[in-house]
CSV table of C-alpha atoms in Angstrom, one decimal:
chain,number,residue,atom,x,y,z
A,85,SER,CA,43.5,10.0,-44.9
A,86,THR,CA,42.3,13.7,-43.4
A,87,PRO,CA,40.9,12.9,-39.5
A,88,LEU,CA,37.3,14.3,-38.8
A,89,TYR,CA,38.6,16.2,-36.1
A,90,SER,CA,41.8,18.1,-35.1
A,91,SER,CA,43.0,17.8,-31.8
A,92,ALA,CA,44.8,21.3,-32.9
A,93,ALA,CA,45.3,24.5,-30.6
A,94,SER,CA,41.9,24.8,-31.6
A,95,ASP,CA,40.2,22.2,-30.2
A,96,VAL,CA,41.3,23.7,-26.8
A,97,TYR,CA,38.8,24.1,-23.0
A,98,LYS,CA,38.5,27.9,-23.5
A,99,ARG,CA,35.8,28.7,-21.0
A,100,GLN,CA,32.6,27.4,-18.9
A,101,ASN,CA,29.7,28.9,-17.3
A,102,VAL,CA,27.4,27.4,-14.7
A,103,TYR,CA,24.2,28.8,-14.7
A,104,GLN,CA,21.7,28.2,-12.3
A,105,VAL,CA,17.6,26.9,-12.9
A,106,ASP,CA,15.2,26.1,-11.6
A,107,LEU,CA,12.2,23.4,-12.7
A,108,PRO,CA,8.9,23.5,-11.0
A,109,LEU,CA,6.7,20.3,-11.1
A,110,LYS,CA,3.0,20.6,-12.8
A,111,GLU,CA,1.9,17.9,-9.7
A,112,GLY,CA,3.3,20.4,-7.1
A,113,ARG,CA,4.7,17.8,-5.9
A,114,TYR,CA,7.1,14.4,-5.9
A,115,SER,CA,7.0,12.3,-3.3
A,116,TRP,CA,9.3,8.7,-2.6
A,117,SER,CA,10.3,6.5,0.5
A,118,ASN,CA,10.6,7.5,3.4
A,119,GLY,CA,8.8,11.0,3.1
A,120,ASN,CA,11.5,13.2,1.1
A,121,PHE,CA,9.4,14.8,-1.5
A,122,VAL,CA,11.1,17.8,-3.8
A,123,GLU,CA,8.8,20.5,-5.0
A,124,VAL,CA,11.1,22.7,-7.2
A,125,PHE,CA,14.2,21.0,-8.5
A,126,ASP,CA,17.6,23.1,-8.5
A,127,SER,CA,19.6,21.7,-12.0
A,128,THR,CA,23.1,22.9,-12.8
A,129,VAL,CA,23.8,23.5,-16.5
A,130,VAL,CA,27.1,23.3,-17.5
A,131,GLU,CA,28.1,25.4,-21.0
A,132,ILE,CA,31.9,24.3,-22.1
A,133,ILE,CA,33.5,27.2,-25.2
A,134,THR,CA,35.9,26.7,-26.8
A,135,ASP,CA,38.7,28.2,-28.6
A,136,ASP,CA,37.2,27.9,-32.0
A,137,GLY,CA,33.7,28.7,-30.4
A,138,LEU,CA,32.7,25.9,-30.1
A,139,ILE,CA,29.8,24.9,-27.3
A,140,GLY,CA,28.9,21.8,-25.5
A,141,VAL,CA,25.7,21.6,-22.9
A,142,ALA,CA,25.2,19.1,-20.5
A,143,GLU,CA,23.0,19.7,-16.8
A,144,CYS,CA,23.3,17.6,-13.6
A,145,CYS,CA,20.1,17.4,-11.6
A,146,PRO,CA,20.0,15.8,-8.4
A,147,LEU,CA,17.0,14.2,-6.7
A,148,GLY,CA,17.0,16.8,-3.4
A,149,SER,CA,19.9,15.7,-1.2
A,150,ALA,CA,19.1,12.8,0.9
A,151,TYR,CA,18.5,10.7,-2.3
A,152,LEU,CA,22.0,9.5,-3.0
A,153,PRO,CA,25.3,11.2,-1.8
A,154,SER,CA,24.4,13.7,-4.1
A,155,PHE,CA,22.9,17.5,-4.0
A,156,ALA,CA,23.1,20.6,-5.6
A,157,LEU,CA,24.9,23.0,-4.0
A,158,GLY,CA,27.4,20.2,-4.0
A,159,VAL,CA,27.1,20.5,-8.3
A,160,ARG,CA,28.2,23.5,-8.4
A,161,ALA,CA,31.3,23.7,-5.8
A,162,GLY,CA,32.2,20.1,-6.8
A,163,LEU,CA,32.5,21.7,-11.0
A,164,ALA,CA,34.8,25.3,-9.1
A,165,GLU,CA,37.6,22.3,-7.9
A,166,LEU,CA,37.5,20.8,-11.3
A,167,VAL,CA,37.2,23.2,-14.0
A,168,PRO,CA,41.2,24.3,-13.1
A,169,HIS,CA,42.5,21.4,-13.7
A,170,LEU,CA,40.7,21.7,-17.4
A,171,ILE,CA,41.3,24.9,-18.5
A,172,GLY,CA,43.1,24.5,-22.0
A,173,GLN,CA,43.3,20.6,-22.4
A,174,ASP,CA,41.4,19.2,-25.0
A,175,PRO,CA,37.7,18.5,-24.9
A,176,LEU,CA,37.6,15.9,-27.2
A,177,ASN,CA,39.9,13.5,-25.7
A,178,ILE,CA,37.0,13.1,-23.2
A,179,GLY,CA,38.8,9.9,-21.4
A,180,HIS,CA,42.1,12.5,-20.7
A,181,ILE,CA,39.3,14.5,-19.6
A,182,ASN,CA,38.0,12.2,-17.4
A,183,ARG,CA,41.2,11.0,-16.1
A,184,LEU,CA,42.2,14.8,-15.0
A,185,MET,CA,38.7,15.3,-12.8
A,186,ASP,CA,39.2,11.6,-11.0
A,187,ALA,CA,42.7,12.3,-10.4
A,188,ALA,CA,41.4,16.3,-9.3
A,189,LEU,CA,38.3,15.3,-6.3
A,190,ARG,CA,38.2,12.0,-5.8
A,191,GLY,CA,34.4,10.4,-5.8
A,192,HIS,CA,31.8,12.7,-6.7
A,193,PRO,CA,30.5,11.7,-9.9
A,194,TYR,CA,27.6,13.5,-10.5
A,195,ALA,CA,29.5,16.5,-10.5
A,196,LYS,CA,32.2,14.7,-12.6
A,197,ALA,CA,28.9,14.2,-15.2
A,198,PRO,CA,27.8,17.1,-16.8
A,199,ILE,CA,31.7,18.4,-17.8
A,200,ASP,CA,31.9,14.6,-19.7
A,201,ILE,CA,27.9,14.8,-20.9
A,202,ALA,CA,29.2,18.3,-22.6
A,203,CYS,CA,31.8,17.8,-23.8
A,204,TRP,CA,30.6,14.7,-26.1
A,205,ASP,CA,28.1,17.1,-27.0
A,206,LEU,CA,30.7,19.3,-27.8
A,207,LEU,CA,32.9,16.1,-29.9
A,208,GLY,CA,29.4,15.1,-31.4
A,209,LYS,CA,29.4,19.2,-33.2
A,210,ALA,CA,33.3,18.1,-33.4
A,211,THR,CA,32.4,15.7,-36.0
A,212,GLY,CA,29.0,16.5,-37.2
A,213,LEU,CA,27.3,13.6,-35.6
A,214,PRO,CA,25.0,12.8,-32.8
A,215,VAL,CA,25.8,11.6,-29.7
A,216,PHE,CA,23.8,8.6,-30.6
A,217,THR,CA,26.2,7.8,-33.3
A,218,LEU,CA,29.2,8.4,-30.7
A,219,LEU,CA,28.3,5.8,-28.5
A,220,GLY,CA,27.5,3.0,-30.5
A,221,GLY,CA,25.1,4.0,-33.5
A,222,ALA,CA,21.6,3.7,-33.6
A,223,ALA,CA,20.0,0.3,-31.8
A,224,GLN,CA,16.8,1.9,-32.1
A,225,ASP,CA,14.2,4.8,-33.8
A,226,ASP,CA,13.1,5.8,-30.5
A,227,VAL,CA,12.7,4.2,-26.6
A,228,VAL,CA,9.6,3.3,-25.1
A,229,LEU,CA,9.2,5.3,-21.7
A,230,TYR,CA,8.6,5.0,-18.3
A,231,ARG,CA,6.4,7.4,-16.0
A,232,ALA,CA,7.2,7.5,-12.4
A,233,ILE,CA,3.9,7.4,-9.8
A,234,SER,CA,4.4,10.1,-6.9
A,235,GLN,CA,3.9,8.0,-3.2
A,236,GLU,CA,0.8,8.9,-2.8
A,237,ALA,CA,-2.6,7.0,-0.9
A,238,PRO,CA,-3.4,4.1,-2.9
A,239,GLU,CA,-6.1,5.5,-4.9
A,240,ARG,CA,-4.7,8.6,-6.2
A,241,MET,CA,-1.5,6.8,-7.2
A,242,ALA,CA,-4.0,4.4,-9.3
A,243,LYS,CA,-6.0,7.1,-10.7
A,244,LYS,CA,-3.0,8.7,-11.8
A,245,ILE,CA,-1.8,5.1,-13.4
A,246,GLU,CA,-5.2,6.0,-15.3
A,247,LEU,CA,-4.3,8.8,-16.9
A,248,TYR,CA,-0.4,8.3,-17.7
A,249,ALA,CA,-1.6,5.3,-19.2
A,250,ALA,CA,-3.6,7.3,-21.4
A,251,GLN,CA,-1.3,9.2,-22.4
A,252,GLY,CA,0.4,6.5,-24.0
A,253,TYR,CA,3.0,5.1,-21.3
A,254,THR,CA,2.9,1.0,-20.8
A,255,LYS,CA,5.4,0.9,-18.4
A,256,PHE,CA,5.1,2.7,-14.7
A,257,GLN,CA,7.5,3.3,-11.7
A,258,LEU,CA,5.4,2.7,-8.6
A,259,LYS,CA,7.2,5.2,-5.7
A,260,VAL,CA,6.6,2.9,-2.5
A,261,GLY,CA,9.2,2.4,0.3
A,262,GLY,CA,7.1,4.5,3.0
A,263,ASP,CA,4.6,1.6,5.5
A,264,ALA,CA,4.9,-0.8,4.2
A,265,ASN,CA,0.6,-2.0,4.9
A,266,GLU,CA,-0.2,1.3,2.9
A,267,ASP,CA,2.3,-0.5,0.2
A,268,ILE,CA,1.3,-3.4,-0.1
A,269,GLU,CA,-2.5,-1.9,-0.5
A,270,ARG,CA,-0.2,0.6,-2.8
A,271,ILE,CA,0.5,-2.5,-5.1
A,272,HIS,CA,-3.0,-4.1,-5.3
A,273,ALA,CA,-4.5,-0.9,-6.2
A,274,THR,CA,-2.4,0.0,-9.0
A,275,ARG,CA,-1.8,-3.2,-10.4
A,276,SER,CA,-5.5,-3.6,-10.8
A,277,VAL,CA,-5.8,-0.6,-13.1
A,278,LEU,CA,-3.5,-1.7,-14.9
A,279,LYS,CA,-3.9,-4.0,-18.3
A,280,PRO,CA,-2.0,-7.3,-18.6
A,281,THR,CA,0.5,-6.3,-20.9
A,282,ASP,CA,1.2,-2.5,-18.7
A,283,ILE,CA,4.4,-3.3,-16.9
A,284,LEU,CA,4.3,-2.4,-12.7
A,285,VAL,CA,7.8,-1.6,-10.9
A,286,ALA,CA,7.3,-1.2,-6.7
A,287,ASP,CA,10.4,0.7,-6.3
A,288,ALA,CA,10.8,1.6,-2.2
A,289,ASN,CA,13.6,3.6,-3.3
A,290,THR,CA,15.8,1.7,0.0
A,291,GLY,CA,12.6,3.0,1.9
A,292,TRP,CA,12.3,-1.0,3.6
A,293,THR,CA,14.5,-2.2,6.5
A,294,ARG,CA,15.1,-6.0,5.5
A,295,HIS,CA,12.0,-7.8,7.7
A,296,GLU,CA,9.5,-4.7,5.7
A,297,ALA,CA,10.3,-6.1,2.8
A,298,ALA,CA,10.0,-9.3,3.2
A,299,ARG,CA,6.8,-9.6,4.3
A,300,VAL,CA,5.8,-6.8,1.0
A,301,VAL,CA,7.8,-9.1,-1.4
A,302,GLY,CA,5.3,-12.2,0.3
A,303,ALA,CA,2.1,-10.6,-0.2
A,304,ILE,CA,2.5,-9.3,-3.3
A,305,ALA,CA,4.2,-12.6,-4.4
A,306,SER,CA,0.6,-13.4,-7.1
A,307,LEU,CA,1.1,-9.7,-8.4
A,308,ASP,CA,2.9,-9.7,-11.9
A,309,VAL,CA,5.5,-7.1,-10.7
A,310,TYR,CA,9.3,-6.0,-10.5
A,311,VAL,CA,10.7,-4.8,-6.9
A,312,GLU,CA,13.3,-2.2,-7.0
A,313,GLN,CA,15.9,-1.7,-4.4
A,314,PRO,CA,14.0,-2.4,-1.5
A,315,CYS,CA,16.3,-1.7,1.1
A,316,LEU,CA,19.7,0.4,1.9
A,317,THR,CA,22.8,-2.6,1.3
A,318,TYR,CA,23.7,-4.3,-1.4
A,319,GLU,CA,24.0,-6.8,0.8
A,320,GLU,CA,20.2,-6.8,2.8
A,321,CYS,CA,19.1,-6.6,-1.0
A,322,VAL,CA,20.0,-9.6,-2.3
A,323,SER,CA,18.7,-11.3,0.7
A,324,ILE,CA,15.1,-10.1,-0.7
A,325,ARG,CA,15.4,-11.4,-4.4
A,326,ARG,CA,16.5,-14.9,-2.3
A,327,ARG,CA,13.3,-14.6,-1.3
A,328,THR,CA,10.8,-14.1,-3.9
A,329,THR,CA,10.4,-15.2,-7.2
A,330,LEU,CA,8.7,-12.0,-8.8
A,331,PRO,CA,11.8,-10.4,-11.3
A,332,PHE,CA,14.3,-7.7,-9.4
A,333,ILE,CA,15.6,-4.4,-10.0
A,334,MET,CA,18.9,-2.8,-8.5
A,335,ASP,CA,19.1,0.8,-8.6
A,336,GLU,CA,21.1,2.8,-6.3
A,337,VAL,CA,23.1,-0.2,-4.8
A,338,ILE,CA,24.3,0.0,-9.0
A,339,ASP,CA,27.3,2.8,-8.7
A,340,THR,CA,30.2,2.3,-10.2
A,341,PRO,CA,31.6,-0.5,-13.1
A,342,ASN,CA,33.2,-2.2,-10.4
A,343,THR,CA,28.9,-2.6,-7.9
A,344,LEU,CA,28.0,-3.9,-11.8
A,345,VAL,CA,30.4,-6.6,-12.1
A,346,ARG,CA,29.6,-7.4,-8.5
A,347,GLY,CA,26.1,-8.1,-9.3
A,348,ILE,CA,26.9,-9.6,-12.3
A,349,ALA,CA,29.2,-12.2,-10.3
A,350,GLU,CA,26.3,-12.5,-7.6
A,351,ASP,CA,22.8,-13.1,-10.0
A,352,ALA,CA,22.0,-9.6,-7.6
A,353,MET,CA,19.4,-8.5,-10.9
A,354,ASP,CA,17.5,-9.3,-13.3
A,355,VAL,CA,17.8,-5.7,-14.9
A,356,ILE,CA,19.6,-2.4,-13.4
A,357,ASN,CA,18.5,1.8,-13.6
A,358,LEU,CA,21.3,3.6,-15.3
A,359,LYS,CA,21.5,7.4,-14.2
A,360,ILE,CA,23.6,8.8,-16.2
A,361,SER,CA,25.0,11.6,-13.5
A,362,LYS,CA,24.8,9.1,-10.9
A,363,VAL,CA,28.0,7.2,-12.3
A,364,GLY,CA,29.5,10.3,-13.7
A,365,GLY,CA,28.4,11.1,-17.3
A,366,LEU,CA,28.3,8.8,-20.5
A,367,THR,CA,31.8,8.1,-20.7
A,368,LYS,CA,31.4,5.2,-17.8
A,369,ALA,CA,27.6,5.0,-18.7
A,370,LYS,CA,28.0,3.3,-22.2
A,371,LEU,CA,30.9,1.5,-20.3
A,372,MET,CA,28.1,0.1,-18.1
A,373,ARG,CA,25.6,-0.2,-20.5
A,374,ASP,CA,28.1,-2.3,-22.8
A,375,LEU,CA,28.6,-4.7,-19.8
A,376,CYS,CA,25.5,-5.3,-19.2
A,377,VAL,CA,24.5,-5.6,-22.7
A,378,GLN,CA,27.0,-8.6,-23.3
A,379,HIS,CA,25.5,-9.8,-20.2
A,380,GLY,CA,21.9,-10.1,-20.5
A,381,ILE,CA,20.9,-6.8,-18.3
A,382,PRO,CA,18.5,-5.1,-19.5
A,383,MET,CA,18.7,-1.2,-18.7
A,384,THR,CA,16.0,2.1,-17.7
A,385,ILE,CA,18.4,4.2,-18.8
A,386,GLU,CA,18.0,7.7,-16.8
A,387,ASP,CA,18.9,10.0,-14.1
A,388,THR,CA,18.1,11.3,-10.9
A,389,TRP,CA,16.1,14.2,-12.3
A,390,GLY,CA,16.9,17.1,-14.7
A,391,GLY,CA,15.0,18.9,-17.6
A,392,ASP,CA,15.6,19.3,-21.3
A,393,ILE,CA,19.5,18.7,-21.6
A,394,THR,CA,19.2,15.6,-18.7
A,395,THR,CA,16.7,14.2,-21.6
A,396,ALA,CA,18.5,14.6,-24.5
A,397,ALA,CA,21.5,13.0,-23.0
A,398,ILE,CA,18.9,10.3,-21.8
A,399,ALA,CA,17.4,9.9,-25.1
A,400,HIS,CA,21.0,10.0,-27.0
A,401,LEU,CA,22.6,6.5,-24.7
A,402,ALA,CA,18.9,5.3,-24.9
A,403,ARG,CA,19.2,4.9,-28.8
A,404,SER,CA,21.9,3.8,-29.3
A,405,THR,CA,21.0,0.9,-26.9
A,406,PRO,CA,19.3,-2.1,-28.9
A,407,SER,CA,15.5,-2.7,-27.5
A,408,GLU,CA,15.6,-5.7,-26.0
A,409,PHE,CA,17.9,-4.4,-23.2
A,410,THR,CA,16.1,-1.0,-23.1
A,411,PHE,CA,14.3,-2.4,-20.6
A,412,SER,CA,12.5,1.7,-20.1
A,413,ALA,CA,13.8,5.9,-20.5
A,414,THR,CA,12.3,9.0,-19.3
A,415,ASP,CA,11.2,11.7,-20.5
A,416,PHE,CA,12.2,14.3,-17.4
A,417,ASN,CA,11.3,17.5,-19.1
A,418,SER,CA,7.2,16.7,-19.6
A,419,TYR,CA,7.0,16.4,-15.2
A,420,GLY,CA,8.6,20.4,-15.4
A,421,THR,CA,7.2,23.3,-15.8
A,422,VAL,CA,10.0,25.7,-17.4
A,423,ASP,CA,12.0,24.7,-21.0
A,424,ILE,CA,15.4,25.1,-20.6
A,425,ALA,CA,17.0,24.0,-24.2
A,426,GLU,CA,14.8,23.3,-28.4
A,427,GLY,CA,15.2,20.3,-29.8
A,428,ALA,CA,15.2,18.7,-26.9
A,429,PRO,CA,12.6,14.9,-27.1
A,430,GLN,CA,9.3,15.0,-26.6
A,431,ARG,CA,7.2,12.1,-26.1
A,432,VAL,CA,4.9,11.0,-28.3
A,433,ASN,CA,2.3,8.0,-28.0
A,434,GLY,CA,4.6,6.9,-24.7
A,435,ARG,CA,7.9,6.9,-26.2
A,436,MET,CA,10.5,9.5,-27.3
A,437,THR,CA,13.8,9.6,-29.8
A,438,ALA,CA,17.7,11.7,-29.9
A,439,ALA,CA,18.0,13.6,-32.7
A,440,ASP,CA,19.7,13.5,-35.5
A,441,ARG,CA,21.4,16.7,-35.3
A,442,PRO,CA,25.1,16.7,-34.0
A,443,GLY,CA,25.8,16.2,-30.7
A,444,LEU,CA,22.9,16.3,-28.0
A,445,GLY,CA,21.0,18.2,-31.0
A,446,VAL,CA,20.0,21.0,-28.1
A,447,THR,CA,19.9,24.7,-28.0
A,448,PRO,CA,19.2,26.2,-24.5
A,449,ILE,CA,17.2,29.0,-24.1
A,450,TYR,CA,18.9,31.8,-22.6
A,451,ASP,CA,16.7,33.7,-21.4
A,452,ALA,CA,14.6,30.4,-18.7
A,453,LEU,CA,18.4,30.3,-17.7
A,454,GLY,CA,19.6,33.5,-16.5
A,455,ALA,CA,23.1,34.8,-16.3
A,456,PRO,CA,25.6,32.4,-15.2
A,457,VAL,CA,26.0,31.8,-11.7
A,458,ALA,CA,29.7,30.8,-12.1
A,459,SER,CA,32.1,31.8,-15.1
A,460,TYR,CA,35.4,29.8,-15.4
A,461,SER,CA,38.4,30.4,-18.2
């Protein structure tokens, strides 16, 4: 039989362009734990071009430099380190590409992620298949979204929840992790304006010390709310999980397949947040997704931040995940003021879907991206 694609010389990693684009926010500022905030996100778009003219694209946008061990300049510095090891290789052999990256640069999964995702986009275009088909096939027609509520005064956060509920959202991620007394007030104020069927997540983003987290979970014990990543370390979070009956989400500390396996074995969480760039791209995200499905752990499928291209990657991974294990997903392109790709998923009544077109199904808007800040060949 004839293969869907050939690994002949025409499928060669010939050239890579790197773009930098600023993504301002509609709300002006995004604030989370410990006083951290971002007003304009610094995103990196990668374009891999093969000998036969296929173009694979991806995007990586860290949440500032004080969230995870990642930062925008690190993405571009990591690409400069990685790409010389990849020119001339077969980008459709994604496993080999990942092994080369891991051998060339220890750690820094966020810098490897856009290369991995662009290779999946190329594979979809080479085979004529959407990425969600390559990731296991469509498991749902569309995916439910959550809305992150930036940390502000309790009454302002409650008003924003009412606003976004009117747009079709039914799941809300409340940014807490500040002063424990104010956070208790934030959680009570926002839960009070929601429908009983709506989901509220109190996401501390590692911001509480253990004694503060213990106070908060005790004070909200009677509410219908999920507690997410209360403390900095895995061990501290597990300590808080043992003190509450509220459903528990792990995020920042579940950053590799190994940490996921540990969390499953130790019953450390009920849900995880699976951020694609945090774990190194779609290849490792798929592995972790499949482990979660096997062990009955639902996921919020998302990334650290991004625009249209990141949102497309999220949509494809989420659409290929069974709905009962898709706790929610994120439409980051609805938070910003700049469009960087055509054909990106769009929110409809609190949900989105991935395109049936080959690859990620998006086309960069080069006028928005500007000239490349780096090119490699």
